[in-house]
Short mmCIF file of C-alpha atoms in Angstrom, two decimals:
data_model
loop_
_atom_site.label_atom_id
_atom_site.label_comp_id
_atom_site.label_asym_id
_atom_site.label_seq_id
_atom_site.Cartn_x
_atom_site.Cartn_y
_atom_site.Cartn_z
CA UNK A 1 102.68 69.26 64.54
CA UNK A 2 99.34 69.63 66.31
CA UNK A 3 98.79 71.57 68.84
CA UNK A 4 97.38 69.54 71.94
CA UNK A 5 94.40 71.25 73.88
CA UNK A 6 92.35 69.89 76.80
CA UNK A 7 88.89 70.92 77.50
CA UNK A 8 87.56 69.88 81.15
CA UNK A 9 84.00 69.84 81.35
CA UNK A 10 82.25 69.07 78.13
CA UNK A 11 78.43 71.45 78.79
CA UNK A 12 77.30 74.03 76.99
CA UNK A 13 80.37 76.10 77.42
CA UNK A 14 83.38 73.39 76.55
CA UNK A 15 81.99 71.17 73.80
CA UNK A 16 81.34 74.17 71.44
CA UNK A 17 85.05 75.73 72.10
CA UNK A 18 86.60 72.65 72.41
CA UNK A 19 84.91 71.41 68.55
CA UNK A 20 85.96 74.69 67.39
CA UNK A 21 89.30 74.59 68.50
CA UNK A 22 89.21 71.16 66.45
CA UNK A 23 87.92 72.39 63.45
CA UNK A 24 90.93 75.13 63.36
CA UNK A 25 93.35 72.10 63.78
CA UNK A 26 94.04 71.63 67.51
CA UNK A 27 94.10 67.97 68.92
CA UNK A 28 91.54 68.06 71.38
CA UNK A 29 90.57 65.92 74.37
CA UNK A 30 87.21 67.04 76.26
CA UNK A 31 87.84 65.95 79.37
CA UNK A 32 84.52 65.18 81.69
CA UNK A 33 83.85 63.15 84.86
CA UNK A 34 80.69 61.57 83.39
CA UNK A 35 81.63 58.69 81.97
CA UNK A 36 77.77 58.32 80.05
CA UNK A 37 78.29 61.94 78.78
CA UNK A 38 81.99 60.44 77.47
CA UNK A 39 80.79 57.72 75.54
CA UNK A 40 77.54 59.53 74.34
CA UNK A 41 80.41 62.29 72.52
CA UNK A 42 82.48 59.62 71.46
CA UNK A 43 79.61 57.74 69.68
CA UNK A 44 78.50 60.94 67.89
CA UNK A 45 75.54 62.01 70.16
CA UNK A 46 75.22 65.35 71.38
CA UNK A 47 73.80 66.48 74.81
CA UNK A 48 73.35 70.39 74.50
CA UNK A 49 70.99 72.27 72.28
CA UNK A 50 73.77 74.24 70.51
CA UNK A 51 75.76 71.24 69.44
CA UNK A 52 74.38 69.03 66.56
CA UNK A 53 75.14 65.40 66.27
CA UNK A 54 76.28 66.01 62.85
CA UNK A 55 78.47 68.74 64.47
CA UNK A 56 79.37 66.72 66.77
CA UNK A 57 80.74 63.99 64.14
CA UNK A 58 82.67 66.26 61.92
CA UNK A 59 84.53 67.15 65.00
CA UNK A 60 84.87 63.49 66.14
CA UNK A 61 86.94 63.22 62.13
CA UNK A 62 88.34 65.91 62.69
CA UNK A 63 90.56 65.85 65.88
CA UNK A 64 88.28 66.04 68.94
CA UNK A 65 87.48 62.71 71.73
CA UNK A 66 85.94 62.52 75.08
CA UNK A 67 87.91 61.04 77.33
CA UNK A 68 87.73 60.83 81.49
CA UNK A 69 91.24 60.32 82.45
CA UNK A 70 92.75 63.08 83.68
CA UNK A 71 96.36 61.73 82.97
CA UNK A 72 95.88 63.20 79.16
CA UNK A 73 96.55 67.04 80.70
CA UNK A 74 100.11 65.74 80.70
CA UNK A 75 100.26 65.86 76.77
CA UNK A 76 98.40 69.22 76.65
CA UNK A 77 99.83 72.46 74.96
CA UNK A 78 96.87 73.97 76.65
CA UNK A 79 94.32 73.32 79.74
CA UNK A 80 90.98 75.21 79.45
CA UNK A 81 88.91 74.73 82.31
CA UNK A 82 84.82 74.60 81.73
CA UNK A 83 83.40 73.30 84.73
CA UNK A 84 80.20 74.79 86.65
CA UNK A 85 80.08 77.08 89.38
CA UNK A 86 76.44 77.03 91.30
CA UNK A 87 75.77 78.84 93.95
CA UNK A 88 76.65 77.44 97.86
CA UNK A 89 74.41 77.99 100.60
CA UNK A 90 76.45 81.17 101.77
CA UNK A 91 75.46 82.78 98.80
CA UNK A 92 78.93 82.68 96.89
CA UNK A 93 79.94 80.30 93.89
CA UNK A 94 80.23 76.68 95.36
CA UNK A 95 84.50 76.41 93.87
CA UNK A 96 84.44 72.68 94.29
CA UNK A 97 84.40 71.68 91.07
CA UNK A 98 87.02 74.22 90.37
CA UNK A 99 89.59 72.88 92.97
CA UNK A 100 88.96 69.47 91.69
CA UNK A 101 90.10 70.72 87.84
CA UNK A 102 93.18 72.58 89.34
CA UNK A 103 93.76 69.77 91.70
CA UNK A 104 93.85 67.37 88.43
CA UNK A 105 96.06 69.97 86.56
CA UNK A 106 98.60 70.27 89.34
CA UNK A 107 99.15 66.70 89.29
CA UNK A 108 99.80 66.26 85.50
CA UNK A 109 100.65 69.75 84.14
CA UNK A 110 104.26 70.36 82.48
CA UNK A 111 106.10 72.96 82.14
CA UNK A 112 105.40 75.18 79.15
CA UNK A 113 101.17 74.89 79.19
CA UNK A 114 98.57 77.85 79.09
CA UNK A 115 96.13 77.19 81.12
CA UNK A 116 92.51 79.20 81.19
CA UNK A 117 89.76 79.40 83.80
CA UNK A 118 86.21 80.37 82.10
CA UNK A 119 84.61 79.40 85.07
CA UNK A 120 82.46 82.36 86.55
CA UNK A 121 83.31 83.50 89.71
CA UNK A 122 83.90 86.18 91.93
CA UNK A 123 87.09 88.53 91.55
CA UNK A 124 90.55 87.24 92.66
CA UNK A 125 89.71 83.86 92.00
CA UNK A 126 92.13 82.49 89.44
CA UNK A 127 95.07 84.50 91.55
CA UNK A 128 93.61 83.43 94.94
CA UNK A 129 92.33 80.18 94.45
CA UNK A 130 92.69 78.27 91.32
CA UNK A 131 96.49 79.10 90.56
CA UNK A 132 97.98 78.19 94.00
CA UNK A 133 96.07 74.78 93.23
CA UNK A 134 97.56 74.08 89.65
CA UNK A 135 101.55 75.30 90.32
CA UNK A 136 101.84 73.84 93.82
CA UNK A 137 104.95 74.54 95.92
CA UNK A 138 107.35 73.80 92.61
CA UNK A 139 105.72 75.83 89.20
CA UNK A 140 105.96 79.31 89.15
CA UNK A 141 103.16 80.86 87.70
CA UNK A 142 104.11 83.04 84.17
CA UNK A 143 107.54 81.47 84.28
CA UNK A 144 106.90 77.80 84.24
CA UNK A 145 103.18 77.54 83.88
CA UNK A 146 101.08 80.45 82.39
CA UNK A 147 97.87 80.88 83.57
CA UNK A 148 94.83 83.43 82.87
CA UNK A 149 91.54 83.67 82.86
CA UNK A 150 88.90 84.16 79.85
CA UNK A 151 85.03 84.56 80.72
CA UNK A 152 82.62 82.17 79.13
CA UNK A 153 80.22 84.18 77.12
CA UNK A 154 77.82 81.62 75.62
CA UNK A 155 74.39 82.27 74.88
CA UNK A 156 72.40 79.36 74.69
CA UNK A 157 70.08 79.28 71.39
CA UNK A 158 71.35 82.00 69.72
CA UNK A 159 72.33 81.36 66.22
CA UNK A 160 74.02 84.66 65.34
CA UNK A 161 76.71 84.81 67.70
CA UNK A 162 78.97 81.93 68.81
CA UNK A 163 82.51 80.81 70.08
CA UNK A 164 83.64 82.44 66.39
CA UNK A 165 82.06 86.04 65.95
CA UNK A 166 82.15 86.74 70.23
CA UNK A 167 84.77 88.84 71.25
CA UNK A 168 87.05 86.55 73.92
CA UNK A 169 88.17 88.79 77.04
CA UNK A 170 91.55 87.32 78.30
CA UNK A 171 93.22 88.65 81.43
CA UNK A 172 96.46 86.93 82.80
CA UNK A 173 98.27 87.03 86.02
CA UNK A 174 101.17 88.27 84.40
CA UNK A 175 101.65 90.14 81.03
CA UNK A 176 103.27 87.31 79.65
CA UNK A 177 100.54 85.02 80.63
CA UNK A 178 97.80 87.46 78.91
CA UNK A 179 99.92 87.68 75.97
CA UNK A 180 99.43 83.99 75.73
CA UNK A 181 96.42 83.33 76.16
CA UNK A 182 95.43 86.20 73.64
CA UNK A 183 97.13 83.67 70.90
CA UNK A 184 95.87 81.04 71.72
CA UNK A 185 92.25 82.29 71.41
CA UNK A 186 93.09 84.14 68.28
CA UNK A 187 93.74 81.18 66.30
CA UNK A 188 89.96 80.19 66.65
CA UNK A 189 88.07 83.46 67.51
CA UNK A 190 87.63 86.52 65.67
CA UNK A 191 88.21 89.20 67.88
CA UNK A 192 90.51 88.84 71.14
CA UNK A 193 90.38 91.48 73.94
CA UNK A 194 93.41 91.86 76.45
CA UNK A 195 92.19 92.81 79.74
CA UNK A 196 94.27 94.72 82.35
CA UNK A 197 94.57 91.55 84.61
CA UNK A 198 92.82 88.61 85.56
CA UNK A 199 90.49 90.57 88.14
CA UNK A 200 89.44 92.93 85.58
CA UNK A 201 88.76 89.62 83.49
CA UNK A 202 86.45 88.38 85.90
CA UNK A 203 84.68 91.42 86.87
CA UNK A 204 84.14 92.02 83.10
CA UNK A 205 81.74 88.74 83.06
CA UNK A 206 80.21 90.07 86.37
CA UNK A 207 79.54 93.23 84.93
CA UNK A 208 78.03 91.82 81.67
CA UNK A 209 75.33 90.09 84.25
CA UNK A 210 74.98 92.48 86.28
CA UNK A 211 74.16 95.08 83.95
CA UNK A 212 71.25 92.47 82.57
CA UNK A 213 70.08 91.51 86.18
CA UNK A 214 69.28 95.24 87.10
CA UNK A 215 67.63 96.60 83.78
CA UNK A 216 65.40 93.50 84.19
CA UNK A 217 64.70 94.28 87.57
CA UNK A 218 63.51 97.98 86.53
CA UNK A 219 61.23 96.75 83.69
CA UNK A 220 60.27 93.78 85.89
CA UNK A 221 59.15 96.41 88.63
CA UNK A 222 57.83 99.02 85.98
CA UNK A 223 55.18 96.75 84.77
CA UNK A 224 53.83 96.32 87.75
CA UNK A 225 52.45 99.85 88.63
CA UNK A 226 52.14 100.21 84.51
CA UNK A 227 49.10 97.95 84.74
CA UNK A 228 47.60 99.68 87.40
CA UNK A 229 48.09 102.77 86.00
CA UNK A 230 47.06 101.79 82.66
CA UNK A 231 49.90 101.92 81.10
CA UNK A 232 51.34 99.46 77.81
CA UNK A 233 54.35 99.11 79.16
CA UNK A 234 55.68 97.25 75.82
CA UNK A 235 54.29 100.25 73.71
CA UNK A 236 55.95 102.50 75.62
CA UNK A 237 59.07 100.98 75.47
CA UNK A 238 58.82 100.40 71.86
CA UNK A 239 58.94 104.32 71.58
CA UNK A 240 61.52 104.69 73.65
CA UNK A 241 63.61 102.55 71.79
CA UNK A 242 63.58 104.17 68.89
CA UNK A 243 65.94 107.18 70.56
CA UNK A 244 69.22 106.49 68.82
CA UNK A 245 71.40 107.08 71.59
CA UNK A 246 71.32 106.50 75.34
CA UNK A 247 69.31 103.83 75.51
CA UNK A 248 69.29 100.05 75.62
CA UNK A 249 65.43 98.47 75.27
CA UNK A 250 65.04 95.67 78.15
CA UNK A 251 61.35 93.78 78.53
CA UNK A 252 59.47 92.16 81.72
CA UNK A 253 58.82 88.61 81.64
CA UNK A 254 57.98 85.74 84.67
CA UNK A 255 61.50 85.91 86.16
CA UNK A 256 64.77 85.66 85.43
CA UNK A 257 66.48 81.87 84.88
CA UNK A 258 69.70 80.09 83.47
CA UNK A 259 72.88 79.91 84.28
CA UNK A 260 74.22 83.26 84.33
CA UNK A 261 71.69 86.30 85.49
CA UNK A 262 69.99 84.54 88.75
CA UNK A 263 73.34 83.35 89.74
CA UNK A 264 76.98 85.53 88.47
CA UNK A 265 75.97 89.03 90.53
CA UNK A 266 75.35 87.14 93.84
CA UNK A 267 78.92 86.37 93.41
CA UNK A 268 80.08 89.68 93.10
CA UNK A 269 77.67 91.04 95.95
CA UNK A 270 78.94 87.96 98.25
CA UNK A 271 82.61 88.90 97.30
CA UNK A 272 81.61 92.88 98.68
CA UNK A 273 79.89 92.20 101.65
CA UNK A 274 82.69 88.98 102.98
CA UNK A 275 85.81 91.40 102.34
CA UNK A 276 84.62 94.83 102.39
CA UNK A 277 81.92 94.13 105.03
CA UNK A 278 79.17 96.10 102.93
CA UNK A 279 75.96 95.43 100.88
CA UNK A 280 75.72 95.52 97.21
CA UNK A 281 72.31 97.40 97.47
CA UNK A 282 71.78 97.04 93.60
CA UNK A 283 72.43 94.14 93.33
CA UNK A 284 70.15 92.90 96.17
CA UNK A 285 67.67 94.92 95.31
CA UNK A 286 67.80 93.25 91.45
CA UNK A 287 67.32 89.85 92.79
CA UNK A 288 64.29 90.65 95.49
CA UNK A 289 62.28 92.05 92.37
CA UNK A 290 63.73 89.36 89.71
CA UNK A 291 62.63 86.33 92.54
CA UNK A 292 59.59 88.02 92.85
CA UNK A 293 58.31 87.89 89.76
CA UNK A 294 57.30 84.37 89.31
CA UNK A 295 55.04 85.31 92.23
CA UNK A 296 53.52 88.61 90.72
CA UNK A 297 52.72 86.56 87.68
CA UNK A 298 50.80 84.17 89.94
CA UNK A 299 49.09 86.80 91.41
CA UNK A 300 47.84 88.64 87.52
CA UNK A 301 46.64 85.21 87.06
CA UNK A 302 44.28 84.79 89.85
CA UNK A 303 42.74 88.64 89.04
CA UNK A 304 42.54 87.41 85.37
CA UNK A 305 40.11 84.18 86.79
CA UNK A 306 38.20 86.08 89.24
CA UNK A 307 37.40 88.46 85.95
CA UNK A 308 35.86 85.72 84.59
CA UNK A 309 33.96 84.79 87.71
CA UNK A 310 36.47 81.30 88.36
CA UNK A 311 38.33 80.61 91.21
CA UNK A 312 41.74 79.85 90.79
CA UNK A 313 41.69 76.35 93.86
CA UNK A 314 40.29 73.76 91.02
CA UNK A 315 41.04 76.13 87.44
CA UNK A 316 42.73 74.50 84.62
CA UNK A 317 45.85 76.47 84.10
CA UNK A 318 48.17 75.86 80.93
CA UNK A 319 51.71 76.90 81.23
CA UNK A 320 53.36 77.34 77.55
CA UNK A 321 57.00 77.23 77.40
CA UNK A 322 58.76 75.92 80.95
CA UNK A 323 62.27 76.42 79.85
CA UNK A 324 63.78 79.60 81.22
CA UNK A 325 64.48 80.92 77.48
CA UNK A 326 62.86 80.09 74.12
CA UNK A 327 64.22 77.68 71.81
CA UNK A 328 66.28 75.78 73.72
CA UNK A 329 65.97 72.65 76.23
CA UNK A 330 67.85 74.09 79.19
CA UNK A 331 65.61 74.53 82.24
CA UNK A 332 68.22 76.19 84.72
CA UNK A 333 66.87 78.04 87.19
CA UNK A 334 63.45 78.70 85.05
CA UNK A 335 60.94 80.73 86.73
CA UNK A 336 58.33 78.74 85.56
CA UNK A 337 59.29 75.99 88.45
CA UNK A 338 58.66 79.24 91.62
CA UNK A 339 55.21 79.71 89.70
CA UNK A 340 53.98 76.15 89.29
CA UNK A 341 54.70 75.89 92.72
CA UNK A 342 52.65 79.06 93.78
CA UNK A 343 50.32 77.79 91.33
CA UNK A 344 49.80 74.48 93.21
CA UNK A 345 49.72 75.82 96.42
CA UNK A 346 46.24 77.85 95.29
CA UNK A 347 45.01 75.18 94.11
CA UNK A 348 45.33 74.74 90.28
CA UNK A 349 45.41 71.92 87.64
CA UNK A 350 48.05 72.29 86.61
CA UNK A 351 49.20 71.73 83.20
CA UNK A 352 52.05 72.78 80.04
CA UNK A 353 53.21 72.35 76.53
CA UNK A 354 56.89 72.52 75.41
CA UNK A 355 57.94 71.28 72.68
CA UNK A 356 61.60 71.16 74.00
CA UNK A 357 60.11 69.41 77.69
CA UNK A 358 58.77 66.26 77.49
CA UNK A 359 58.51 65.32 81.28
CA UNK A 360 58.49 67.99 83.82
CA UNK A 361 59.66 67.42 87.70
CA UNK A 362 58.86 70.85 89.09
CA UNK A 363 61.57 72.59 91.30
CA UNK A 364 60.44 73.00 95.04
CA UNK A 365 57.12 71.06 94.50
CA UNK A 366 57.71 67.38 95.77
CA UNK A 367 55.90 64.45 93.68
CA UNK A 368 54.89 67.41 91.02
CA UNK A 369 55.73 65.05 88.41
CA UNK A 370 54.08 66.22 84.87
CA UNK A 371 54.34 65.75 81.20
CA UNK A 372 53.78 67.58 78.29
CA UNK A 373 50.32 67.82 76.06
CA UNK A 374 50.84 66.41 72.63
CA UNK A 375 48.10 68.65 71.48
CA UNK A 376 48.96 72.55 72.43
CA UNK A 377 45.57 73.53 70.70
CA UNK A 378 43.46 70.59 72.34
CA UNK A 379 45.12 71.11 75.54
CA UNK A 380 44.51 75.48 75.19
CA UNK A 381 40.37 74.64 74.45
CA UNK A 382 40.80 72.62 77.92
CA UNK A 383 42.34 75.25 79.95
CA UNK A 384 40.59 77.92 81.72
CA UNK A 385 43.81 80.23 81.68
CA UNK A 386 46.83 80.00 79.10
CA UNK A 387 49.86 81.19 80.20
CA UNK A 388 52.12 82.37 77.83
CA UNK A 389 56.36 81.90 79.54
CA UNK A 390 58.52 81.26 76.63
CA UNK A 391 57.40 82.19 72.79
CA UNK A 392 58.95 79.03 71.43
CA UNK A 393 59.65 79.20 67.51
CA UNK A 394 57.97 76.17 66.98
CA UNK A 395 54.37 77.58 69.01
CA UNK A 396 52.28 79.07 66.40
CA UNK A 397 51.02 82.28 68.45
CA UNK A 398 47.75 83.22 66.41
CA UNK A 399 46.80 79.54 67.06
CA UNK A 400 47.15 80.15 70.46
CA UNK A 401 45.46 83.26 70.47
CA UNK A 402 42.37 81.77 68.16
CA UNK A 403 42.09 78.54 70.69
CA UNK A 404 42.46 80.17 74.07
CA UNK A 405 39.48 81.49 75.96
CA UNK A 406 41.58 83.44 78.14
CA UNK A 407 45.69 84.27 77.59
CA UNK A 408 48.11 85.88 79.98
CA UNK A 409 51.33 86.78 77.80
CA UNK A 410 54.35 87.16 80.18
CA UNK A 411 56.34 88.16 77.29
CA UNK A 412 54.37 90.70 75.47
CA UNK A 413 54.63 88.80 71.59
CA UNK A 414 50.91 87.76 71.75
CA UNK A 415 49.04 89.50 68.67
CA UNK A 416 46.32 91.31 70.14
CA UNK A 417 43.01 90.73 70.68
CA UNK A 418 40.10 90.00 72.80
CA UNK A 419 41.11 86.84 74.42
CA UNK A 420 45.08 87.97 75.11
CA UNK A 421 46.04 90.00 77.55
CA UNK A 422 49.68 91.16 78.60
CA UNK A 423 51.50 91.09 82.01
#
């Protein structure tokens, strides 16, 4: 007999594990409140980058549907819940959406299921939080329902690693619980790692961010005095890279965006400072530089015009790749939408080409409503500054280079020459 598996929130995180769990035999319901997101699935059309339509249909044969009624929990074997966290206005993960799954699992849960949080949040969470939610006055958590939590680690647009071949961290509220939930990923995931608890399973994903946030922070604040100093930052990191040991090679860019690095270690710095009453300096720190980048890139491209003699109020600036990483569609928290705005503000036309945008509505810049130019090397002759922000696969960089009068490259791929210059 089938195992039964529920899925709630079919994004970028649940309709990959939930078609994999599928395609290693489980019957699986994805469970979403969008009802148009529903009956795109169930007609075999996909809404995230990472999930083909023909994907999509061979796990549509093969034991997966959408559904929105939360009443099929009831039949489940197991509950994994995939729904977003954003940040509140106080600075910590907005749980709302998080209740509202454990709300819908303590009303239909029985006795026997697994259920998993790979929600990211702040540690103490699952314990404080989502579990009093799901078992109610009645269940007793690791005796009648087991419950743990398992940190999403999806990385949109990257086609070596996926739900398969990246390790799952598990961490239950009670051994028995993490020995569960260990399983139950096994059956559909390589490599399964048991963590202490369900706090240590959380802070693991915070860490993971965290980690990223502040290295990108350092090279992010490095470039800046590199360029005044004369410095090729990229060259010099190249070299340092090549030390086998001790080392990890990060890059600058225009910001940090997505779901994960602008967002996860706010949580863990609003969890410090509400219930220890203390600053995570690091982590603040990381995120004044990271927001401020955007800016800094704003301000290398007004030196880079008054070079040339142009003012930036009334220059024709092209932005190349808006998303807030290449090859992918997902515009989360880009920093492209902080620098159009700056952009604006000094008096720019604006323009961009992404193959992966067609229509742009910029972020914090009312009725800046634009869409993309069909013609990247047309629309590069036209421009007064290129702006190089994501290194799509699909832009053809020596074209770029060739047709540009003047490039900025945020992301330091550009070949070389006269016309290109880096952050």
């Amino acid at each position: 007999m089938k195992k039964s598996l529920v899925v709630i929130g079919q994004g970028y995180v649940g309709l990959p594990m939930a078609l994999r769990a599928a395609e290693k035999g489980f019957d699986v319901v994805g469970l979403d409140t969008n009802g148009a997101v529903v009956e795109a699935l169930n007609s075999g059309v996909s809404h995230i980058d990472d999930v083909s339509d023909e994907q999509l249909n061979r796990g549509l044969a093969g034991g997966y549907r959408a559904a929105t009624d939360a009443a099929t929990i009831g039949d489940a074997d197991v509950v994994v819940v995939c729904v977003p966290t954003p940040l509140s206005a106080d600075g910590g993960p907005d749980l709302r959406p998080v209740e509202a799954a454990a709300r819908a699992i303590g009303e239909h849960v029985r006795p026997g299921t697994l259920v998993v949080l790979e929600s990211t949040t702040y540690p103490g969470t699952t314990e404080e939080v989502f579990t009093p939610l799901v078992v109610g006055d009645i269940l007793i958590p690791g005796v009648d329902v087991f419950i743990a939590f398992s940190p999403e680690r999806i990385d949109p647009g990257n086609e070596r690693f996926g739900v398969q071949n990246t390790p799952k961290v598990v961490g239950g509220l009670t051994p028995e619980c993490g020995h569960r939930a260990r399983e139950f990923y096994a059956e559909f995931v390589d490599t399964v790692v048991e963590a202490k608890g369900a706090k240590e399973a959380e802070m693991a994903k915070l860490l993971e961010n965290t980690f990223r946030h502040v290295n990108i922070a350092l090279v992010n604040e490095m470039v800046r005095f590199s360029h005044e100093l004369d410095i090729d930052l990229w060259d010099a990191i190249e070299c340092a890279a090549t030390k086998p040991f001790g080392y990890m090679a990060f890059r600058p860019g225009p910001g940090v965006g997505g779901h994960c690095i602008p967002v996860d270690p706010s949580y863990l710095s609003h969890r410090v400072k509400a219930q220890l009453g203390y600053a995570f300096r690091m982590v603040e720190l990381a995120e004044e530089i990271n927001t401020a980048a955007p800016l800094y890139v704003a301000t290398r491209i007004w030196q880079a015009l008054n070079e040339r003699r142009i003012a930036v109020n009334g220059a024709k600036v092209l932005l190349v790749g808006v998303t807030y990483k290449a090859n992918i569609s997902d515009r989360r928290e880009s920093p492209a939408d902080p620098l159009a705005k700056r952009l604006v503000e000094l008096g720019a036309e604006l323009s961009y080409y992404d193959p992966y945008i067609a229509e742009w509505q910029v972020e914090g810049a009312s009725g800046l409503h634009l869409r993309s130019a069909e013609d990247l090397s047309a629309a590069a002759r036209d421009a007064d500054l290129v702006v190089l922000l994501q290194a799509h696969r699909d832009i053809d960089l020596k074209t770029l280079a060739h047709e540009s009068t003047t490039v900025l490259d945020t992301r330091g791929v550009m070949p070389p020459g006269k016309s290109v210059s880096r952050l």
